[in-house]
Amino acid sequence: MKIGIIGGGQLGRMLALAGYPLGLEFRVLEPKPAASAGDVAEHVQGDYDDPQALDAFADGIDAVTYEFENVPRASADRLAERLPVYPPPAALDVAQDRLVEKTFFRDHGIPTAPFVRVDDREGLEAALDEVGAPAVLKTRRFGYDGKGQVILESREDADAAWEELGGRPLILEGFVPFRRELSILSVRGIDGRLAAYPLVENTHDEGILVRSRAPAPDVDPETAATARDYAERVTSALDYVGVLAIELFQHEGRLLANEMAPRVHNSGHWSIEGAETSQFENHVRAVAGLPLGTTETVGVSIMQNLIGGVPPLEAMLAVEGAHVHLYAKLPRPGRKLGHVTVRALEEERALERAERLADLLV
Ligand code: AMP
């Protein structure tokens, strides 16, 4: 069976790496000549909205998935006419637009920060009346890693925020002074069975994920059950197949949904070593219609991203228990070039190993 992946980045690379032991083959559609996944998958070079490229990509594959949420909906639909496309293309509509996404959460009983649609300068004033300050103004589409958003400490920041983002469809959200950020990774099979990984604790720097710890410490059973319930609600509403990530704020004992990613997610990379079945293997299992693997964890894992530069391999590997994953990408400031996971059966040891690695990363 050959699986086609739209997008040839590191997520595609790790999906292919997870699928080969199961005898699966992979092809990626990626416009750039150099694709991280190109080392381990057939590379069809073409634009995501080019019908000819899409048809060439589709010839000879058995199922389609994607590794980023900004896949044009029309392209997913074109492929879906002749092949199974998982997760279902409807998930793209939800994940591509922050307003649709937050409304979807609300409609399915999942709490979020207060939010209001903003279409013009007067709309921003009206939204501030409703949400108050501090607040976060975000573009509805194409925001990632903290891009396309501005914090308004007070109403006086409205002009500057508008200057920066105005003219595009926007959303204003109440600023949540959260205790911490968590995520729930789940996977749903073609038979509708849902498996969830334990909650992950995430640390961001300037909007970019730098570190994930799994299982998140200090999670009571009720919080764990709530997160799983959110995953259940989203995936059953969309008749979902594959891995879904939901990013959450923990605030005053509640879990507020911030966004969802209909794909494997950076906050699930720890699962390669830290779970019985990684998010990547479970995603390809789901897409291939195979039984899902157990999501049970093995010890405590801490994943740290290699952003903008990569320390010497020898130094990283000298840290006991370090598992290095390099994505074969050229260095650029702010670019995710790889990640390193340390895992240990005892929490203390995992933390100590993570500190030794963190010292190399600064
Ligand atoms: P996003 O692009 O929505 O994932 O936002 C990137 C990061 O900005 C999040 O991981 C949070 O750290 C922060 N952030 C986003 N929205 C809010 C909010 N409403 N309140 C507080 N922090 C936020």
Short mmCIF file of N, CA and C and ligand atoms in Angstrom, two decimals, residues 98 136 138 146 149 173-176 178 181 204 247 249 258-259, ligand 1:
data_model
loop_
_atom_site.label_atom_id
_atom_site.label_comp_id
_atom_site.label_asym_id
_atom_site.label_seq_id
_atom_site.Cartn_x
_atom_site.Cartn_y
_atom_site.Cartn_z
N ARG A 98 -9.44 30.67 12.22
CA ARG A 98 -9.57 30.72 13.68
C ARG A 98 -11.00 31.02 14.15
N VAL A 136 -5.88 39.59 22.49
CA VAL A 136 -4.97 39.19 21.42
C VAL A 136 -5.72 39.32 20.10
N LYS A 138 -5.72 38.49 16.20
CA LYS A 138 -5.08 37.49 15.34
C LYS A 138 -5.70 37.52 13.95
N GLY A 146 2.82 31.68 16.34
CA GLY A 146 2.73 33.02 16.91
C GLY A 146 2.77 34.14 15.88
N GLN A 149 -0.22 37.69 14.91
CA GLN A 149 -0.98 38.07 16.10
C GLN A 149 -0.26 39.13 16.92
N GLU A 173 -9.38 37.95 20.66
CA GLU A 173 -9.60 37.00 21.76
C GLU A 173 -9.22 37.65 23.08
N GLY A 174 -9.94 37.30 24.11
CA GLY A 174 -9.51 37.72 25.44
C GLY A 174 -8.16 37.08 25.76
N PHE A 175 -7.27 37.84 26.40
CA PHE A 175 -5.97 37.28 26.77
C PHE A 175 -6.18 36.39 27.99
N VAL A 176 -5.69 35.16 27.90
CA VAL A 176 -5.86 34.20 28.99
C VAL A 176 -4.56 34.11 29.79
N PHE A 178 -2.98 32.12 31.44
CA PHE A 178 -3.04 30.69 31.78
C PHE A 178 -1.91 30.27 32.70
N GLU A 181 0.35 25.65 29.24
CA GLU A 181 -0.23 25.17 27.99
C GLU A 181 -0.08 23.66 27.93
N HIS A 204 6.38 27.43 25.15
CA HIS A 204 6.64 28.16 23.91
C HIS A 204 7.58 29.33 24.18
N GLU A 247 -4.68 22.07 21.10
CA GLU A 247 -3.86 22.87 22.02
C GLU A 247 -4.78 23.54 23.03
N PHE A 249 -5.28 25.77 26.91
CA PHE A 249 -4.75 26.56 28.03
C PHE A 249 -5.36 25.99 29.31
N ASN A 258 -7.48 26.26 22.44
CA ASN A 258 -6.94 27.37 21.64
C ASN A 258 -7.01 27.06 20.16
N GLU A 259 -6.44 25.93 19.76
CA GLU A 259 -6.57 25.57 18.35
C GLU A 259 -6.40 24.08 18.17
P1 AMP B 1 -1.64 30.36 18.43
O1 AMP B 1 -1.04 30.78 17.13
O2 AMP B 1 -3.09 30.68 18.58
O3 AMP B 1 -1.32 28.93 18.76
O4 AMP B 1 -0.88 31.21 19.56
C1 AMP B 1 0.50 31.07 19.79
C2 AMP B 1 0.78 31.26 21.26
O5 AMP B 1 0.36 32.56 21.68
C3 AMP B 1 0.03 30.28 22.16
O6 AMP B 1 0.72 29.07 22.24
C4 AMP B 1 -0.02 31.06 23.46
O7 AMP B 1 1.22 30.95 24.13
C5 AMP B 1 -0.20 32.49 23.00
N1 AMP B 1 -1.63 32.85 22.94
C6 AMP B 1 -2.45 32.68 21.89
N2 AMP B 1 -3.72 33.07 22.16
C7 AMP B 1 -3.70 33.50 23.44
C8 AMP B 1 -4.71 34.02 24.33
N3 AMP B 1 -5.98 34.20 23.93
N4 AMP B 1 -4.33 34.34 25.59
C9 AMP B 1 -3.03 34.17 25.99
N5 AMP B 1 -2.05 33.70 25.20
C10 AMP B 1 -2.37 33.36 23.94
#
